[in-house]
Short mmCIF file of C-alpha atoms and ligand atoms in Angstrom, two decimals:
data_model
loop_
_atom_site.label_atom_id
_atom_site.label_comp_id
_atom_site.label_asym_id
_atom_site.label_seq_id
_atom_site.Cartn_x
_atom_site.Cartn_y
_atom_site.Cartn_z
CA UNK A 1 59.71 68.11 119.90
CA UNK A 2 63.39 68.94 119.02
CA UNK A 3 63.85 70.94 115.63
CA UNK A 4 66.37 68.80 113.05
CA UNK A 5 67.76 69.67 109.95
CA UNK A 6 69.42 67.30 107.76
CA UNK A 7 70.58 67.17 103.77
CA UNK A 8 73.55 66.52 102.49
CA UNK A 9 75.17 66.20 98.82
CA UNK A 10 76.95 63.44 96.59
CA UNK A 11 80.67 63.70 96.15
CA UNK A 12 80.30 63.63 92.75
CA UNK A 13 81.56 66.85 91.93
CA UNK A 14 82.38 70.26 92.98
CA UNK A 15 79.01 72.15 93.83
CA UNK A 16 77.03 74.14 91.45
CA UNK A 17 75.13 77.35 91.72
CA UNK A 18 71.99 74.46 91.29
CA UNK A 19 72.64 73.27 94.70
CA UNK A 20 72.92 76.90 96.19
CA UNK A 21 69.84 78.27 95.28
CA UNK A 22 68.32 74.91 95.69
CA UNK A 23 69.42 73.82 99.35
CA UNK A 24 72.41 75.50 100.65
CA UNK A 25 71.75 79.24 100.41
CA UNK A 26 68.38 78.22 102.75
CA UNK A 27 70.47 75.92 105.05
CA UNK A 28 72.86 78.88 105.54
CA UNK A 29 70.04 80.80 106.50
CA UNK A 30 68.51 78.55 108.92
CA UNK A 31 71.40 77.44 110.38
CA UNK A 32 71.87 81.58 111.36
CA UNK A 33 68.32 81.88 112.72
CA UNK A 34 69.05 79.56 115.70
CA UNK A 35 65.74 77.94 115.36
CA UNK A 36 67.18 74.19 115.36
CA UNK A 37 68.02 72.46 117.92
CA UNK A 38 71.01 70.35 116.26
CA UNK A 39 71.74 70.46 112.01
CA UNK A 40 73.48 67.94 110.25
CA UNK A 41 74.98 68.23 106.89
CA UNK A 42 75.90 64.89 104.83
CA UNK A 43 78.11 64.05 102.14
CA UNK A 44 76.57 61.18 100.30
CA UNK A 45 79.74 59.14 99.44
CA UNK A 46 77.90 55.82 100.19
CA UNK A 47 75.10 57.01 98.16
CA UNK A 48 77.40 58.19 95.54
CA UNK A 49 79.13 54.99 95.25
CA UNK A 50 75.70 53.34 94.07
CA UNK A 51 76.44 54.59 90.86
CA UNK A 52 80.20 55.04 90.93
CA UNK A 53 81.17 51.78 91.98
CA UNK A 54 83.91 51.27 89.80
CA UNK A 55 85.31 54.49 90.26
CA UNK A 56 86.06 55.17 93.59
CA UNK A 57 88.73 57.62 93.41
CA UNK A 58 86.11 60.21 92.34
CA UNK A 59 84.13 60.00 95.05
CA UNK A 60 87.08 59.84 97.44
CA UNK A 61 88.24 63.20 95.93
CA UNK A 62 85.44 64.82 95.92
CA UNK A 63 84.69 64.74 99.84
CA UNK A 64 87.32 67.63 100.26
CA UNK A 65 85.53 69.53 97.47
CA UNK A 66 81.89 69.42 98.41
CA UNK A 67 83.52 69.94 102.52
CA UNK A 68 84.84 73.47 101.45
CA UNK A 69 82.10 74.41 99.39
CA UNK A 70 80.01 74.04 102.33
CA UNK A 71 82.65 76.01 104.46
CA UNK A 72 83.07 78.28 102.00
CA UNK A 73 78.83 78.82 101.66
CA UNK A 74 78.29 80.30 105.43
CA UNK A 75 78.17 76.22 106.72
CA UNK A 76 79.73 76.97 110.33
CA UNK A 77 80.69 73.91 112.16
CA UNK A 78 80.31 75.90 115.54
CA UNK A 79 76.69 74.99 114.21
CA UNK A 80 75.99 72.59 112.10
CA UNK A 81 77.69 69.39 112.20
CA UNK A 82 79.13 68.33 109.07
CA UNK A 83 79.78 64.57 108.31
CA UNK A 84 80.11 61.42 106.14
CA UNK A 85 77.73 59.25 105.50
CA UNK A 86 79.94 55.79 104.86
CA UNK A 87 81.34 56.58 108.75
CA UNK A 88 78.45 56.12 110.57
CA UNK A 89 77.51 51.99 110.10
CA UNK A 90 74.48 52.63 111.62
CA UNK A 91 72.63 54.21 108.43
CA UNK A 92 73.41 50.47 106.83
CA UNK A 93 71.58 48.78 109.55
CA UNK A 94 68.90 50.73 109.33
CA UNK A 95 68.39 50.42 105.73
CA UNK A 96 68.70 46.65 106.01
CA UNK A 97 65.73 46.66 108.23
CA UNK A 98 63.91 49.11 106.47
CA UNK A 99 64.11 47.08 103.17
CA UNK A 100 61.60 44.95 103.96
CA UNK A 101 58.47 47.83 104.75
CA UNK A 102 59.16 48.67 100.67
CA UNK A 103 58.48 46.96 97.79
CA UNK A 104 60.06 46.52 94.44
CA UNK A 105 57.23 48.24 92.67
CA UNK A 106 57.20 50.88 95.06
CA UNK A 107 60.58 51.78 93.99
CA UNK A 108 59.76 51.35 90.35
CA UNK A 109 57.13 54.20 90.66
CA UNK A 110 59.48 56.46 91.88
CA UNK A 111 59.68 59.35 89.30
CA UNK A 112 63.33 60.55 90.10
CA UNK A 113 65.41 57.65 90.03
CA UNK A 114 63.40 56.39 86.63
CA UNK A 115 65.02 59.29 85.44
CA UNK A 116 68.48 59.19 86.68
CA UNK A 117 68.10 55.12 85.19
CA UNK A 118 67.57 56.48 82.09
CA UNK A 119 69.87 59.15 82.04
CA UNK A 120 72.86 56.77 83.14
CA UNK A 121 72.03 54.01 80.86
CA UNK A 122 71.52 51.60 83.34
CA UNK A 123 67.65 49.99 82.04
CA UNK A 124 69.32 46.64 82.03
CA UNK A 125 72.10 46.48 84.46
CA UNK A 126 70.43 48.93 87.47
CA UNK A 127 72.77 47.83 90.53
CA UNK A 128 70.84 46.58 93.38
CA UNK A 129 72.13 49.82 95.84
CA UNK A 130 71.37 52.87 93.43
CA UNK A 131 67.79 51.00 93.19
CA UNK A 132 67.25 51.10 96.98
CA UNK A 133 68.69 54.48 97.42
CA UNK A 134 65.44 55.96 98.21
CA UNK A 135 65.59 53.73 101.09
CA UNK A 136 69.00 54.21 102.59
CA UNK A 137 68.13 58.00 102.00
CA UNK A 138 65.20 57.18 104.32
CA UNK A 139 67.65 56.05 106.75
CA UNK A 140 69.46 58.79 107.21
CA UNK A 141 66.49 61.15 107.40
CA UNK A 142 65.18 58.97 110.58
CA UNK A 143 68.88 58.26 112.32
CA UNK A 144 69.34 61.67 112.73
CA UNK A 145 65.60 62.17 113.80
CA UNK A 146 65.26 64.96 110.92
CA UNK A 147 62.22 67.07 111.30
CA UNK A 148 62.90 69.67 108.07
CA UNK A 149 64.94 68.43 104.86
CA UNK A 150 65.83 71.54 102.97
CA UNK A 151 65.85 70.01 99.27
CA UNK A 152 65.34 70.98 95.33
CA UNK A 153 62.13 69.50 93.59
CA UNK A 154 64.30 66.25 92.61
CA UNK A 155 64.03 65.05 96.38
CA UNK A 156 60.46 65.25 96.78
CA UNK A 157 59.55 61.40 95.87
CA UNK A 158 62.67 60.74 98.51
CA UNK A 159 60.59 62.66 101.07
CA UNK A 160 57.88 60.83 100.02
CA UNK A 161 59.45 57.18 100.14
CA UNK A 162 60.54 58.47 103.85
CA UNK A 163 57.26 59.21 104.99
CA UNK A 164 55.73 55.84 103.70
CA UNK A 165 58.36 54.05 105.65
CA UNK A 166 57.92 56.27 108.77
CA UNK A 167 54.24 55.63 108.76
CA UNK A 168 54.33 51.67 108.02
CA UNK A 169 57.79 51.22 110.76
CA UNK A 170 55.59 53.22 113.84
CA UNK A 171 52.36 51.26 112.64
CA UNK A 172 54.13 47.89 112.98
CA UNK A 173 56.10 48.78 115.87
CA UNK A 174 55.25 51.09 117.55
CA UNK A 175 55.72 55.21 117.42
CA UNK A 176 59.48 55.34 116.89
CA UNK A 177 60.32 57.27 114.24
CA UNK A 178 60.08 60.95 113.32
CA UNK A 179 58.53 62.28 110.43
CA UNK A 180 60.31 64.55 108.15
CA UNK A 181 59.50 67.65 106.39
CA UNK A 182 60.63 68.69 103.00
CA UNK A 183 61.24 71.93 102.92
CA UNK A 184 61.13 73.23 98.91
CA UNK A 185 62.99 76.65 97.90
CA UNK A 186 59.82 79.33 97.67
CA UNK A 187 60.97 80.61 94.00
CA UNK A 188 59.68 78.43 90.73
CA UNK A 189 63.42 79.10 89.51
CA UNK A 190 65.30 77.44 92.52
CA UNK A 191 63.31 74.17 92.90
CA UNK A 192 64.95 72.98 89.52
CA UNK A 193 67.54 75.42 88.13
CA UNK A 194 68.14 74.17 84.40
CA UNK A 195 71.85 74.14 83.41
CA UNK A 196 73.40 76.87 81.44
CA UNK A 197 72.50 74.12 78.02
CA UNK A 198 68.62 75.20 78.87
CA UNK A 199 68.53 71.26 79.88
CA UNK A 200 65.85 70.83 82.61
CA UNK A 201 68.50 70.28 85.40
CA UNK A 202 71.74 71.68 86.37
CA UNK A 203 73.76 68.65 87.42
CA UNK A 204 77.51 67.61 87.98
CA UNK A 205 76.14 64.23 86.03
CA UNK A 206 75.14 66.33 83.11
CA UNK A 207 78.35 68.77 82.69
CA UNK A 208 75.86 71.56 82.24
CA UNK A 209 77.18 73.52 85.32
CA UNK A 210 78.53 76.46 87.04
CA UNK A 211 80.60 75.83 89.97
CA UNK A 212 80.31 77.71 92.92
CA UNK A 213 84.11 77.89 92.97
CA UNK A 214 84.40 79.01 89.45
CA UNK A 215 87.14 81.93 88.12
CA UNK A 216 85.47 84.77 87.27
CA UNK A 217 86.53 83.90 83.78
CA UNK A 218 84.95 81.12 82.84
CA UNK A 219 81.60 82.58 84.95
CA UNK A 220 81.76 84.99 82.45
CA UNK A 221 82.55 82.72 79.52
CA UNK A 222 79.59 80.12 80.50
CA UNK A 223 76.98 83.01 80.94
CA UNK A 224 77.70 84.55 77.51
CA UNK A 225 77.16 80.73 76.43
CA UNK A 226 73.83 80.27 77.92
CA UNK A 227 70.70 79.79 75.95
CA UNK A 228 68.41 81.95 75.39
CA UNK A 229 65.23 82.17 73.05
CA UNK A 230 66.38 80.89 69.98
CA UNK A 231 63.86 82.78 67.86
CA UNK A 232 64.86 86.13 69.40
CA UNK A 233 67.61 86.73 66.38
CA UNK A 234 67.29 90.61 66.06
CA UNK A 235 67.24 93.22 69.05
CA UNK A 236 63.74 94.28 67.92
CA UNK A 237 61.97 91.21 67.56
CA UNK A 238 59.58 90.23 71.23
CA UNK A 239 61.44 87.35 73.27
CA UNK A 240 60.05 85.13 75.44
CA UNK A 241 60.76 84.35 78.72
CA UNK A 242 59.45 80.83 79.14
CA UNK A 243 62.17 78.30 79.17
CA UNK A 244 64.83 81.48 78.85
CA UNK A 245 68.14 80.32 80.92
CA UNK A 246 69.17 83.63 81.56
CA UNK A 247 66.22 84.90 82.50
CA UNK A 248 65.51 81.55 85.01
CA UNK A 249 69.08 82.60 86.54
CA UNK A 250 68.07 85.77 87.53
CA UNK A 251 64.73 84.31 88.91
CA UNK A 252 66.95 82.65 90.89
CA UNK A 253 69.64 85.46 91.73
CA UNK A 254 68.46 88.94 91.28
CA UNK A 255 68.40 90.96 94.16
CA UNK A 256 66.86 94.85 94.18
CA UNK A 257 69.98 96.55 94.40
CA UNK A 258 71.53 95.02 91.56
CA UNK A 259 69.90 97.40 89.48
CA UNK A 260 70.83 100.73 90.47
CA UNK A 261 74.31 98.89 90.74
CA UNK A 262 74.33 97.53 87.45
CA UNK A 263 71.36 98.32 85.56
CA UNK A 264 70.39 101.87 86.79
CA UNK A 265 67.87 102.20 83.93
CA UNK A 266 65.65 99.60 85.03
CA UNK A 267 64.06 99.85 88.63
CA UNK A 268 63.39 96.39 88.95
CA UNK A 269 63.33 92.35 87.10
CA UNK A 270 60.05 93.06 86.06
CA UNK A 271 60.69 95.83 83.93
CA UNK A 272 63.50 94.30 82.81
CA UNK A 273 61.30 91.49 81.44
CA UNK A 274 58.36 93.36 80.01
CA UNK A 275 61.30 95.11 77.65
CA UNK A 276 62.39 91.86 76.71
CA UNK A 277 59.10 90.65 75.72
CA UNK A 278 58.22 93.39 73.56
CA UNK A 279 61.65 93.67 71.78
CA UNK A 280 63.89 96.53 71.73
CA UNK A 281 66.37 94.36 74.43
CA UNK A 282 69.43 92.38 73.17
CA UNK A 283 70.60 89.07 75.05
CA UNK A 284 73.88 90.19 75.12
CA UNK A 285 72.66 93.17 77.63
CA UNK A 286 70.81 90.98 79.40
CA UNK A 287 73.51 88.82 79.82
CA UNK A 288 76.50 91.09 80.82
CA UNK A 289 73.53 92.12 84.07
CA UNK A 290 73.18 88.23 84.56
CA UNK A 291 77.30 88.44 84.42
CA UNK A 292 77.58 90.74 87.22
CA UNK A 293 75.21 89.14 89.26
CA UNK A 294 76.35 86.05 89.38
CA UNK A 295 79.86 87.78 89.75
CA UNK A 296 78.59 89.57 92.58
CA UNK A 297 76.97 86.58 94.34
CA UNK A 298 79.98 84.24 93.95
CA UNK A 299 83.17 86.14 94.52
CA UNK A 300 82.89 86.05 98.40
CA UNK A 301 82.55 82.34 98.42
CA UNK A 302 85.32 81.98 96.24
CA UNK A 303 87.47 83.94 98.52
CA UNK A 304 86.19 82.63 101.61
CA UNK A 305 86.93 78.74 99.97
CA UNK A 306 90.17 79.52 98.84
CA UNK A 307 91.20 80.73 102.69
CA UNK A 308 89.78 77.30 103.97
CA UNK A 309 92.38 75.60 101.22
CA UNK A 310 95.16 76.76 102.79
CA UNK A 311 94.18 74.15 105.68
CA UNK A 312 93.10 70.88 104.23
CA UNK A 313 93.92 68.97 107.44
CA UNK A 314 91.79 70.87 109.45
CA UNK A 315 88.77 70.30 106.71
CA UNK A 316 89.34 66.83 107.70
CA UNK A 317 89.29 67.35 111.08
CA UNK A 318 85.97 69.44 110.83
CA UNK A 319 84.60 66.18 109.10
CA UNK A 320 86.01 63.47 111.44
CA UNK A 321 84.73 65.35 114.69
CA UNK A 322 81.26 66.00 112.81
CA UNK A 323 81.60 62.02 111.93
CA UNK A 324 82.19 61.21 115.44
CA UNK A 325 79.16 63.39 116.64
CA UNK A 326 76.31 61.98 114.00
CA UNK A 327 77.01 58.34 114.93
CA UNK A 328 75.93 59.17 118.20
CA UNK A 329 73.00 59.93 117.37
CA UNK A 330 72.67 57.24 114.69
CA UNK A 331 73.48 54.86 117.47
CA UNK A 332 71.13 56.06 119.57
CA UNK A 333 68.00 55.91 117.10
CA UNK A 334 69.46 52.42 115.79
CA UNK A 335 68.74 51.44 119.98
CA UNK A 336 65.40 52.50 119.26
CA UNK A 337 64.47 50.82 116.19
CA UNK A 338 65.66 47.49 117.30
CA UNK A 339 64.29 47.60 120.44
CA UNK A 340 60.74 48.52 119.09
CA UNK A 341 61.54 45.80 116.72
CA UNK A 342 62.32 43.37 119.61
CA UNK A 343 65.22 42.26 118.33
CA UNK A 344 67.29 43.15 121.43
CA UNK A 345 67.67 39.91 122.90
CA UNK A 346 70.34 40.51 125.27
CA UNK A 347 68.64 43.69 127.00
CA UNK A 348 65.17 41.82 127.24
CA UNK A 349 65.10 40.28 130.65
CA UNK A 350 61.75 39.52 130.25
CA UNK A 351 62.36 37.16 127.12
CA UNK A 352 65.05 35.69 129.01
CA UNK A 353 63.12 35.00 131.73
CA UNK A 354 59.87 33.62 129.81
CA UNK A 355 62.48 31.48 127.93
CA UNK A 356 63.82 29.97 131.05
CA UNK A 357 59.93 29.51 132.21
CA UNK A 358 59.27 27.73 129.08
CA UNK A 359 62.26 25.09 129.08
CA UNK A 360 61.53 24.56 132.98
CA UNK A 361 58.03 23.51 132.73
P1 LIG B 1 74.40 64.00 90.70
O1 LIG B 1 74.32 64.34 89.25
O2 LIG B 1 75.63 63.28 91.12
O3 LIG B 1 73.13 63.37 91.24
P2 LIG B 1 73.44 66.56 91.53
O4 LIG B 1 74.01 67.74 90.82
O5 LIG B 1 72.06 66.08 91.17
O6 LIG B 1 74.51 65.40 91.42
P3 LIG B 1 72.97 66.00 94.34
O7 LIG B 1 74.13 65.80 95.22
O8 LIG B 1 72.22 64.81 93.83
O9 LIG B 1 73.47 66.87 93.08
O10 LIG B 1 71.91 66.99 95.02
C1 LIG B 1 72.19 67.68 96.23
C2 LIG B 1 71.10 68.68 96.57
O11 LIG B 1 71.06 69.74 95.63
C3 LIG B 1 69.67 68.11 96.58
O12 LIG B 1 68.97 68.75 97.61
C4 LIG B 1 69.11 68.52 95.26
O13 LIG B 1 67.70 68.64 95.31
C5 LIG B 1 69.76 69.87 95.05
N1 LIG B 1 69.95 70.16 93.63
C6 LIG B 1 70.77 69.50 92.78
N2 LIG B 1 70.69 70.02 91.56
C7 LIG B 1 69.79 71.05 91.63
C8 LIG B 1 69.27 72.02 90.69
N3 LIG B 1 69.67 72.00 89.44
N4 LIG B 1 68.36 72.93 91.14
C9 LIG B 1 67.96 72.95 92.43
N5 LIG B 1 68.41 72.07 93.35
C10 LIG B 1 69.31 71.14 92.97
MG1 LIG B 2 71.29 64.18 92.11
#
């Protein structure tokens, strides 16, 4: 069986360090191993719009952002085929068809959009397409015939919803579909990096964020901003690390040779943390290392994104040829699913002819 990446990302915003350390750093990576076989990487606009509907303009400008953040990331279109989702029709039919293997209180179970409900104030008013997201995301795991979803922890009851409508489309109508694999980040820190409040989730939503494309500047301004452990007050008194933003970040960023760049009189995180935890170790040390790291880690994609600015047609270009590609394959699986659903009159010669058969007798 062919190996098939797909993700992809809302145009809600520029991208945050959450989404590299959560799904793009890996994608990079895989995308450089050679393993797959085809990789295609979405921007979400028409799932975006479920809960932007009045205010299309932001999604519209943020296509260009979220494009050369990927660009700027490693994302090689050589490789990996970048498009947008509201291009390719196809995902729409599928979802249509799809919508009746789920049901409502399938949807209501699942844990991530009761969340994002609640944290957009929509109990009341929920629109009828950011409801049924799960399902159009299910779509465009299956049109592209995705075998591995690179995702953070958030995605996992999308995965989920996939599978169930995977299982329940092949056991109705025959083996059609493929079924996906989620494939988590392997640290505890990257499944769900908290923002730089100490909120459980770094998201463009919450404002809580730092931007991959970020001045060094205000890097340095948000990390000396993050929280810490509020009842570490003097130097000398033990911190903990449990729920510690800056210590999550480095979790999440440290490398070894940060330290003898940086920090030569620690050898390593660990000792870094078992100072911290007895006392004797100030946040503000702590967080001029976390500084440089993340300093370290973002300055090439800055540079690389601002060379990819100075051509914002070709950007486009990348996306309209990546466009052109997925619906292809969209098309192709869409041919599938309707013929396994029989509802291809026009290339069934044998309804046709048991028709005519019928009417004769
Ligand atoms: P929005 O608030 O508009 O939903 P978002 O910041 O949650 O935006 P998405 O576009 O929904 O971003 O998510 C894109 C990808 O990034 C998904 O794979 C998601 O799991 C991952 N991701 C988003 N935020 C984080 C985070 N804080 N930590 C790890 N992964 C994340
Ligand atoms: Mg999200």
């Amino acid at each position: 069986m062919k190996k098939i990446m797909l993700t992809g990302d809302r145009p809600t915003g520029r991208l945050h360090v959450g989404h590299y350390v959560g799904s793009l750093r890996r994608r990079v990576e895989l995308q450089n191993t050679g393993d797959f076989d085809d990789i295609f990487i979405m921007i979400a606009d028409a799932q975006a719009l479920t809960d932007n509907a009045d205010n299309p303009e932001k999604v519209r400008q943020n296509i260009i952002e979220v494009a050369l953040d990927y660009l700027a990331c490693g994302l090689d279109p050589e490789k990996s085929t970048l498009l947008i989702q509201s291009q390719i029709p196809e995902l729409c039919e599928l979802s249509f068809y799809y919508m009746n293997l789920v049901t409502v209180s399938r949807l209501q179970r699942n844990p991530t959009v009761k969340s994002e409900i609640q944290m957009r104030n929509f109990e009341a008013s929920i629109p009828v397409g950011f409801f049924t997201y799960p399902i159009s995301q299910a779509a465009d795991i299956t049109a592209f015939k995705a075998t591995t979803v690179p995702v953070g922890e958030d995605q996992m009851p999308m995965l989920e919803q996939t599978k169930e409508i995977v299982h329940k489309f092949n056991s109705v109508y025959g083996e059609t579909l493929v079924e996906p694999k989620i494939l988590l980040p392997e640290n505890e820190a990257c499944m769900r990096l908290p923002g730089i409040d100490g909120k459980a989730k770094m998201s463009k939503s919450l404002g809580n964020c730092i931007y991959l494309s970020e001045e060094p500047e205000d890097i340095k301004k948000k990390v000396f901003s993050m929280f810490t452990d509020p009842t570490h007050i003097r130097i000398g008194d033990p911190g903990k690390l449990e729920g510690n933003t800056v210590f999550t970040y480095l979790d999440a960023f440290c490398k070894p040779e940060y330290f003898p760049e940086f920090l030569p009189e620690y050898s390593n995180l660990d000792e870094l943390k078992e100072h911290y935890k007895r006392g004797g170790l100030g946040d503000m040390k702590v967080k001029r290392f976390l500084n440089n790291v993340l300093q370290a880690e973002l300055e090439p994609i800055r540079n690389r994104r601002k060379e990819f600015q100075k051509d914002i047609p070709a950007v486009y270009e990348i996306l309209k040829k990546g466009s052109e590609k997925a619906e292809k394959a969209a098309a192709q699986t869409l041919k599938e699913v309707k013929d396994a659903m029989k509802i291809n009159y026009f290339d069934d010669m044998e309804l046709i002819q048991e028709q005519s058969k019928k009417f004769s007798e």
